[in-house]
Tab-separated table of N, CA and C in Angstrom:
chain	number	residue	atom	x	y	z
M	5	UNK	N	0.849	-1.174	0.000
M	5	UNK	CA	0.000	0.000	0.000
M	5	UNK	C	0.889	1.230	0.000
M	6	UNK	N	0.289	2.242	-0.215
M	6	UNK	CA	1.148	3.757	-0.070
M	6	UNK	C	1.588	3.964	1.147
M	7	UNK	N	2.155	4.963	1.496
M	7	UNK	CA	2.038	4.949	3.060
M	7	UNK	C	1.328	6.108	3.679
M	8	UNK	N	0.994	7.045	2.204
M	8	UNK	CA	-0.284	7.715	2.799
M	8	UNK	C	-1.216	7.147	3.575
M	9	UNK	N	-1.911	5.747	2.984
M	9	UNK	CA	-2.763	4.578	3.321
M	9	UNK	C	-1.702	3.854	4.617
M	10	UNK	N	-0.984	3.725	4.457
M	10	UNK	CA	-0.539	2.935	5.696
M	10	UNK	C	-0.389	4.053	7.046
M	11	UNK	N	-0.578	5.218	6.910
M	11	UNK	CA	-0.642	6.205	7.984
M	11	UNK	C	-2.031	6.208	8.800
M	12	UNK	N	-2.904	5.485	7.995
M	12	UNK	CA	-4.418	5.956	8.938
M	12	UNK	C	-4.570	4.625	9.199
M	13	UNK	N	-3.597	3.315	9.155
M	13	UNK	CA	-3.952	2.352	10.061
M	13	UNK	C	-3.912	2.773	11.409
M	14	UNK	N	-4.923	1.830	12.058
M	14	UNK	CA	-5.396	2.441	13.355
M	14	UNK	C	-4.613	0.805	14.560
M	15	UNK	N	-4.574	-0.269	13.903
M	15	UNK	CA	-4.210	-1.267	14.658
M	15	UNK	C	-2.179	-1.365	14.397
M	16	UNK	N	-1.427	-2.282	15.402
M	16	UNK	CA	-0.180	-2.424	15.119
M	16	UNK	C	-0.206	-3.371	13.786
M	17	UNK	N	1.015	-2.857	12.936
M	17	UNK	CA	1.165	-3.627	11.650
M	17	UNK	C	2.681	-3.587	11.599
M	18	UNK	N	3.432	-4.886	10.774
M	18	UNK	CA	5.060	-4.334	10.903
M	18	UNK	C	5.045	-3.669	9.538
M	19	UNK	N	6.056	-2.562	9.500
M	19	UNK	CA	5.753	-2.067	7.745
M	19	UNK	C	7.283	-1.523	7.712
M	20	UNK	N	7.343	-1.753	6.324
M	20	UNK	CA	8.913	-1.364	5.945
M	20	UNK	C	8.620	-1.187	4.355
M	21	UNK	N	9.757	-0.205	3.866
M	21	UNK	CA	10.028	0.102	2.937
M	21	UNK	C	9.668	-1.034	1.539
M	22	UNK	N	8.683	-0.552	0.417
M	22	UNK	CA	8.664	-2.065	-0.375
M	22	UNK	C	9.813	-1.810	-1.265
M	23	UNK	N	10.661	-0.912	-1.427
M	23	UNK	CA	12.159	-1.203	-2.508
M	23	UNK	C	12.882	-1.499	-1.819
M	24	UNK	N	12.781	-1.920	-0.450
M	24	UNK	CA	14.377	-2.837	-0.249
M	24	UNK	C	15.344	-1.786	0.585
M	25	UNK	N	14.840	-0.844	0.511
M	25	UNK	CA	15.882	0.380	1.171
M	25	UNK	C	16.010	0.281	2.401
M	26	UNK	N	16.607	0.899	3.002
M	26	UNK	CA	16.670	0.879	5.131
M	26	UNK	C	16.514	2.462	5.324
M	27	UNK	N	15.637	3.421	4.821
M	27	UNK	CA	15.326	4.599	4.627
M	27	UNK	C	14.749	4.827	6.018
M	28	UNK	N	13.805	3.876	7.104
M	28	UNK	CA	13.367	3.941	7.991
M	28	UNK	C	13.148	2.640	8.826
M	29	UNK	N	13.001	2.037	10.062
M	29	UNK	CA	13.506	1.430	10.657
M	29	UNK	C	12.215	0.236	10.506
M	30	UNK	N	12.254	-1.122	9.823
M	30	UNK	CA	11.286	-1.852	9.482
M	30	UNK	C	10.474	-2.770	10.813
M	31	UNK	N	9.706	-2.043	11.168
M	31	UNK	CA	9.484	-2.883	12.501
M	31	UNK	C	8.024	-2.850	12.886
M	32	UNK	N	7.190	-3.215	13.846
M	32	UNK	CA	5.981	-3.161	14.555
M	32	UNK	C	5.978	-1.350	14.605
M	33	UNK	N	5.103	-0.855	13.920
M	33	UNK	CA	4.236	0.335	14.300
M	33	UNK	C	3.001	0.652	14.927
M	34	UNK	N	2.821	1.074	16.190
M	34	UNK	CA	1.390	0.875	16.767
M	34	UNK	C	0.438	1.353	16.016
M	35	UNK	N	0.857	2.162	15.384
M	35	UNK	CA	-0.151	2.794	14.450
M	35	UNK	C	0.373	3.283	13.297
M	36	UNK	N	-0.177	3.912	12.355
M	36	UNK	CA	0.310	4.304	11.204
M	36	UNK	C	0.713	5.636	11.348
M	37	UNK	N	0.011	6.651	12.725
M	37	UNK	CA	0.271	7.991	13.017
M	37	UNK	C	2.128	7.827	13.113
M	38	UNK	N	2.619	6.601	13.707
M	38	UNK	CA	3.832	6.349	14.219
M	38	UNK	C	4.945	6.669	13.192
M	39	UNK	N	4.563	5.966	11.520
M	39	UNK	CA	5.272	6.256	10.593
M	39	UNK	C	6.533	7.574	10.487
M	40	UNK	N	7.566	7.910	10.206
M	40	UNK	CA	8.096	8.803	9.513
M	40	UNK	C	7.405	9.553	8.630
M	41	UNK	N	7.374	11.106	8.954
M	41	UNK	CA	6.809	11.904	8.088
M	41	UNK	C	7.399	12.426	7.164
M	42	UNK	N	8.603	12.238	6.782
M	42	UNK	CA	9.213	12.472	5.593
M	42	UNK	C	9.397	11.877	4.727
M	43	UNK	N	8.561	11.300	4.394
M	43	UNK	CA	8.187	10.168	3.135
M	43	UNK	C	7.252	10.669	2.251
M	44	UNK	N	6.910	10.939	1.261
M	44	UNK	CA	5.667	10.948	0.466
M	44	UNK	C	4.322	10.013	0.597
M	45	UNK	N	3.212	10.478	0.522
M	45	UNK	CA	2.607	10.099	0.945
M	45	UNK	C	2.200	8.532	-0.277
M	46	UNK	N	2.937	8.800	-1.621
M	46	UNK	CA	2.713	8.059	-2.854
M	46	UNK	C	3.988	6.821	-2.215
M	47	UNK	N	4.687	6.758	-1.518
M	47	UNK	CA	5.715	6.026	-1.314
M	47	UNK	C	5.447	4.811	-1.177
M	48	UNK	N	5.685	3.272	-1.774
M	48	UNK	CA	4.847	2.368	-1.139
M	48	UNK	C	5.747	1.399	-0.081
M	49	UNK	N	5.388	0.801	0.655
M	49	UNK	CA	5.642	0.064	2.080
M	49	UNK	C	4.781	-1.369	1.837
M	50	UNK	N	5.488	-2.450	2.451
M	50	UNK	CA	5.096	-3.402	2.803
M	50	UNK	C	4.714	-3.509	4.006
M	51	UNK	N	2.673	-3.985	4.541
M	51	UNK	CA	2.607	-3.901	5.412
M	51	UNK	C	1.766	-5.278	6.074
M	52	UNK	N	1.703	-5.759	6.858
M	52	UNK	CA	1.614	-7.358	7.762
M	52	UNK	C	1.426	-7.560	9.187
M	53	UNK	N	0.247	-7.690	9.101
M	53	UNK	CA	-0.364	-8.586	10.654
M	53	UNK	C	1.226	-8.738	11.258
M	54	UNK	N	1.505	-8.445	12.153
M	54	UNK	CA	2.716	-8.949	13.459
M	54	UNK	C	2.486	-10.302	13.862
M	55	UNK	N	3.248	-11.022	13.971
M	55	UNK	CA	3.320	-12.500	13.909
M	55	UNK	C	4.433	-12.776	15.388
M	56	UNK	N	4.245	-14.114	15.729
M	56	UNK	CA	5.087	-14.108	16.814
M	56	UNK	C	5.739	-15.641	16.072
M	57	UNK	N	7.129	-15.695	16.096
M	57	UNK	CA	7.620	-16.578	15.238
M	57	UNK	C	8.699	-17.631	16.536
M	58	UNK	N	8.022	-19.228	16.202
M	58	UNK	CA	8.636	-19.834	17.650
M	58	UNK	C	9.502	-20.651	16.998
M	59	UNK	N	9.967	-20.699	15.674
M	59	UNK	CA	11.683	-20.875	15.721
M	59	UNK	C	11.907	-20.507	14.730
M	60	UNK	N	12.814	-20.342	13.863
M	60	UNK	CA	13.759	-19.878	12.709
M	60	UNK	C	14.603	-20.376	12.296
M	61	UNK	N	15.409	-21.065	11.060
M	61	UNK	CA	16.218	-21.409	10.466
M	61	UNK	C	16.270	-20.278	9.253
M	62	UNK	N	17.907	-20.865	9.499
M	62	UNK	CA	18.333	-20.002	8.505
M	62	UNK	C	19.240	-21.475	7.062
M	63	UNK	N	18.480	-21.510	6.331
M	63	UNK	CA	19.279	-22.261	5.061
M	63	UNK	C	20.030	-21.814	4.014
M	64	UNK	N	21.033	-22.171	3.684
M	64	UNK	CA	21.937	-21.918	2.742
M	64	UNK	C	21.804	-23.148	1.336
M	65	UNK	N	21.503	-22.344	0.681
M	65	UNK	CA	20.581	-22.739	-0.917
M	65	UNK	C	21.766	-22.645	-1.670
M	66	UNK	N	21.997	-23.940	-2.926
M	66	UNK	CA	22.934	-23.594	-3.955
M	66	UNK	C	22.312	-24.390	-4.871
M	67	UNK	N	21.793	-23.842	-5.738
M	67	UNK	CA	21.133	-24.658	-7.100
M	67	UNK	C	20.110	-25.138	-6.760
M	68	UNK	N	19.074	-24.204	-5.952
M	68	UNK	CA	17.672	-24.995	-5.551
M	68	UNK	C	18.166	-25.862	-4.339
M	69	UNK	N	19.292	-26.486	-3.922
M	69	UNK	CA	18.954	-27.161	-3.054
M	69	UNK	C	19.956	-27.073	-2.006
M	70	UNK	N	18.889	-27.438	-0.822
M	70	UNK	CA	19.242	-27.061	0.858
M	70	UNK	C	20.995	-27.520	1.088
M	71	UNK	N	21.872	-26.967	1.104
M	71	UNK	CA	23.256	-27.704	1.179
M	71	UNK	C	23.118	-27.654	2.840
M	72	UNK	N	23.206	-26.876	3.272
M	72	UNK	CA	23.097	-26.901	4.947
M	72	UNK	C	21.813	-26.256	5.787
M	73	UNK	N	21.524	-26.243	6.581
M	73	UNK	CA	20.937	-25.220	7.692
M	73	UNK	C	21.136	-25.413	9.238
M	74	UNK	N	20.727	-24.067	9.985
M	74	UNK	CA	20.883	-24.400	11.157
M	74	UNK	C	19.492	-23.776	11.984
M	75	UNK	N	18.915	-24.312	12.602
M	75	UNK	CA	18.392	-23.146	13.976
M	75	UNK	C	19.005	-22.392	14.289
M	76	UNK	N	18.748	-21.092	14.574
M	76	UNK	CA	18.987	-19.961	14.969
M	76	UNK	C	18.119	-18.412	16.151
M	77	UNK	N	16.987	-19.380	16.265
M	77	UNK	CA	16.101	-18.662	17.147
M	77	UNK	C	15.028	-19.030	17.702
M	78	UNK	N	14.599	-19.253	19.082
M	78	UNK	CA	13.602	-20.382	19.370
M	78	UNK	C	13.004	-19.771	20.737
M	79	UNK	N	11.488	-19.874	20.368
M	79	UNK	CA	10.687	-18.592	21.138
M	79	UNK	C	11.258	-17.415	22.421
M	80	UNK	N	11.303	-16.961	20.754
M	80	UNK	CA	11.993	-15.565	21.944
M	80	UNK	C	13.426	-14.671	21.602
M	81	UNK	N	14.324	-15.759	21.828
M	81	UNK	CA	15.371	-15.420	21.826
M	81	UNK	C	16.403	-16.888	20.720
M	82	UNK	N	17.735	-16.237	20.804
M	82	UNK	CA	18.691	-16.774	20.173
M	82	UNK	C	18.650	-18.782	20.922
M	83	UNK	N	18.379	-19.557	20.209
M	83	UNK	CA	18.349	-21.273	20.000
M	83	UNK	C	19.665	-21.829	20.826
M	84	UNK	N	20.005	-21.231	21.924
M	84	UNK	CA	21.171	-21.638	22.739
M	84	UNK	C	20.267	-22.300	23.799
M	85	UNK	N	21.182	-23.527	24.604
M	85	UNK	CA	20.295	-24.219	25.655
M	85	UNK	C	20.893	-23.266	27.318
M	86	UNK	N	21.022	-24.083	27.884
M	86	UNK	CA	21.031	-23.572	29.256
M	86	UNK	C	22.363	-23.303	29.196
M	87	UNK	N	23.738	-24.090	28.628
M	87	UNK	CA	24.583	-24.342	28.594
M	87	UNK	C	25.182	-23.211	27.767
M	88	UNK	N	24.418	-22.727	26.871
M	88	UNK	CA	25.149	-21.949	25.813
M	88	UNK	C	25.277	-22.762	24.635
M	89	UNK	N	24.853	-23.774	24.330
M	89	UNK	CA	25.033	-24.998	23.498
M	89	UNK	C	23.952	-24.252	22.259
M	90	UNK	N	24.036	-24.200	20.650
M	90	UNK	CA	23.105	-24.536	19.920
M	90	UNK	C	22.260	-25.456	19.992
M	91	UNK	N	21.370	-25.557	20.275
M	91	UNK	CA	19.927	-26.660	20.385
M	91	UNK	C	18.959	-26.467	19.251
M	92	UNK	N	18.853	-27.847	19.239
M	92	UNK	CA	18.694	-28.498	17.664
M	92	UNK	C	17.323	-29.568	18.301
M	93	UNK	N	16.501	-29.884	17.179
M	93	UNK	CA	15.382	-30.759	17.832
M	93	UNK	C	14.979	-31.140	16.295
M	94	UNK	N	15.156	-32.875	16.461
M	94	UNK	CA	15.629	-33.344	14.919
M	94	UNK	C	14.310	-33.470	14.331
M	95	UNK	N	12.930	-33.348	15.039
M	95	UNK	CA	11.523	-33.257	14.146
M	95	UNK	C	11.280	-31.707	13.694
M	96	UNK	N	11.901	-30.866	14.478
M	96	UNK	CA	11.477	-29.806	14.218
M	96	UNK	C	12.932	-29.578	12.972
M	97	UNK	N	13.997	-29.843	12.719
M	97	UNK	CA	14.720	-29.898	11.950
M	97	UNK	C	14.212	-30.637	10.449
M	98	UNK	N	13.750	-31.677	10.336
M	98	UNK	CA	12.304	-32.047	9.652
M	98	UNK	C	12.122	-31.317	8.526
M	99	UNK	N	10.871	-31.014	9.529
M	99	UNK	CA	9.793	-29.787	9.128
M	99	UNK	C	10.462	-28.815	8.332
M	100	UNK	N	11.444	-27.921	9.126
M	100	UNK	CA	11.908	-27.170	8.244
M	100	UNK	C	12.574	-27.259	6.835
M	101	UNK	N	13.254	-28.478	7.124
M	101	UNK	CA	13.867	-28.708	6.142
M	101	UNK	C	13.052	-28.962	4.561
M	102	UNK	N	11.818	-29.831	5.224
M	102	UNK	CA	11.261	-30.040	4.198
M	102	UNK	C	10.127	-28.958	3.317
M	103	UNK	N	9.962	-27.989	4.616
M	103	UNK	CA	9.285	-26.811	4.067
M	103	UNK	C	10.271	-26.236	2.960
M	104	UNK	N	11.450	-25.950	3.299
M	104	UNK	CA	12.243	-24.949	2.466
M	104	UNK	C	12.137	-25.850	1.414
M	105	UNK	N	12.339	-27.268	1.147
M	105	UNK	CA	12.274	-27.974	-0.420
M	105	UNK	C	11.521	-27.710	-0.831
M	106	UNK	N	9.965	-27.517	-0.525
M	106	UNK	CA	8.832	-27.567	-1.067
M	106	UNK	C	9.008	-25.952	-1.451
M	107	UNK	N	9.069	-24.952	-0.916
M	107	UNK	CA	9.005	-23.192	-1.183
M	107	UNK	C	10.398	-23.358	-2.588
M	108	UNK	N	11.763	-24.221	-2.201
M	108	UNK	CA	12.863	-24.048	-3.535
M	108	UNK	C	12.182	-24.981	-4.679
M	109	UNK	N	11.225	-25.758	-4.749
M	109	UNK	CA	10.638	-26.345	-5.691
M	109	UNK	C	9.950	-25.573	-6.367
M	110	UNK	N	9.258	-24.678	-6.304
M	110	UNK	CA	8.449	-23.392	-6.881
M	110	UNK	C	9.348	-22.749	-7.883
M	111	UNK	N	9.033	-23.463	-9.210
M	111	UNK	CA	10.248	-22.665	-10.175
M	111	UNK	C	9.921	-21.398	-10.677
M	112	UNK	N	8.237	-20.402	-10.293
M	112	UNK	CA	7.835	-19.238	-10.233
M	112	UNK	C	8.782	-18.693	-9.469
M	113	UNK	N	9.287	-18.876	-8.378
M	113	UNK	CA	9.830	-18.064	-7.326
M	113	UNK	C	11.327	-18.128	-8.142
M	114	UNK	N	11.681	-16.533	-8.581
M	114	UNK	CA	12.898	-16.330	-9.022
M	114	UNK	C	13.911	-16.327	-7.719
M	115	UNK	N	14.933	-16.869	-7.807
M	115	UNK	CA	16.171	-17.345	-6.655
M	115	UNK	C	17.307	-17.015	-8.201
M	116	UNK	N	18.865	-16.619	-6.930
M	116	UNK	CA	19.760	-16.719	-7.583
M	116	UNK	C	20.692	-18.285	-7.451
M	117	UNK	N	21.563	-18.218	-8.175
M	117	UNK	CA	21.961	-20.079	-8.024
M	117	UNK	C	22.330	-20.054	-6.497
M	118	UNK	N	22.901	-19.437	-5.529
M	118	UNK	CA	23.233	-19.260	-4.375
M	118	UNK	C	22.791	-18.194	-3.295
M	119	UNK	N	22.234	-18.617	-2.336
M	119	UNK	CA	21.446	-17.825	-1.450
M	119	UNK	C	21.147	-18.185	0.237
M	120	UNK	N	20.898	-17.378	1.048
M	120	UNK	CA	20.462	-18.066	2.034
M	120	UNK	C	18.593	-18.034	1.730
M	121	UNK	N	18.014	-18.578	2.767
M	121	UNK	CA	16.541	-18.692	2.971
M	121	UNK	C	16.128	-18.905	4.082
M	122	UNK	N	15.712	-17.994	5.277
M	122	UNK	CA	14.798	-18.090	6.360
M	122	UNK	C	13.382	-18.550	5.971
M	123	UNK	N	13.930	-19.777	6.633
M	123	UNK	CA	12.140	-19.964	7.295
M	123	UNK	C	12.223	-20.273	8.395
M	124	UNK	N	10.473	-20.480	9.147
M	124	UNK	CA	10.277	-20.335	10.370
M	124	UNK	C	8.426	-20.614	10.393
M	125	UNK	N	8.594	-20.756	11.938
M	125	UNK	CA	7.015	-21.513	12.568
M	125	UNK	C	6.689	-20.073	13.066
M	126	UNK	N	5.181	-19.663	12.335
M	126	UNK	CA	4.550	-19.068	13.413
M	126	UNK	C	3.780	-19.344	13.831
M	127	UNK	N	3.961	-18.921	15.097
M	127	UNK	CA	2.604	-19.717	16.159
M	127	UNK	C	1.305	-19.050	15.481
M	128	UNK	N	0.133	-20.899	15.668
M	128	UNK	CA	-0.981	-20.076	15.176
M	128	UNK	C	-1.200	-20.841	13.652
M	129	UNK	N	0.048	-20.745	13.019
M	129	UNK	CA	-0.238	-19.963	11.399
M	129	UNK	C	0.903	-21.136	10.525
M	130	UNK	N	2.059	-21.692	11.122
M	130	UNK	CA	2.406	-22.845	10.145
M	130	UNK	C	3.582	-22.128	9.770
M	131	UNK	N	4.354	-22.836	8.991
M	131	UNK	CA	5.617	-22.848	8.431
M	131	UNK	C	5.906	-21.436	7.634
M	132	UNK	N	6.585	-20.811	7.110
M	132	UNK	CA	6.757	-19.843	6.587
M	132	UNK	C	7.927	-19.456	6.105
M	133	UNK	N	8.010	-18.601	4.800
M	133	UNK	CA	9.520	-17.641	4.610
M	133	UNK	C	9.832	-16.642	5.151
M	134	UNK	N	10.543	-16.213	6.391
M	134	UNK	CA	10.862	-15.442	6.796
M	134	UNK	C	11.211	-14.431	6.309
């Protein structure tokens, strides 16, 4: 949407820049009054229901396919155990894994031959591209 239009949202939405820029800080806005006013009002923004996301991987893609991944974030905070240890949980390792095949199988979705790819669980709502 514009962000003229994204200014008179009245509920929290996360919204960020839709070209990719870091022009303003992409995050939960309580409102749209919250926005930066030095934007045009024609400017457009990507904007999305706030989601609460209970783990995250991060995959490293080469030719469509998953060469590695790891957990990296698990409700809340950074996927370390009590110890300081990376913690890993091999169904939920799975899942992800097999989500990201199914999203790099989509030969609509333009990818370069090498890339990373977040995905992640949101509570509620199921697997996702981060």
């Amino acid at each position: 949407m514009t962000m003229g239009e994204a200014r008179k949202l009245e509920a929290p939405r996360f919204i960020k820049l839709a070209d990719g820029m870091k022009g303003f800080a992409a995050k939960v806005y309580s409102s749209g009054a919250d926005l930066p006013h030095f934007y045009d009002d024609d400017m457009l923004v990507l904007v999305q229901e706030p989601v609460a996301w209970t783990v995250e991987y991060r995959c490293f893609v080469l030719e469509r396919q998953v060469v590695t991944m790891s957990v990296y974030f698990r409700n809340g905070g950074l996927a370390l155990d009590e110890n300081g240890t990376w913690h890993s949980d091999a169904e939920a390792d799975a899942a992800a894994l097999s989500f990201c095949e199914g999203f790099l199988a989509a030969k609509q979705i333009a990818l370069p031959p090498a890339c990373v790819v977040d995905v992640g669980m949101i509570a509620g709502h199921g697997w996702a591209v981060v």
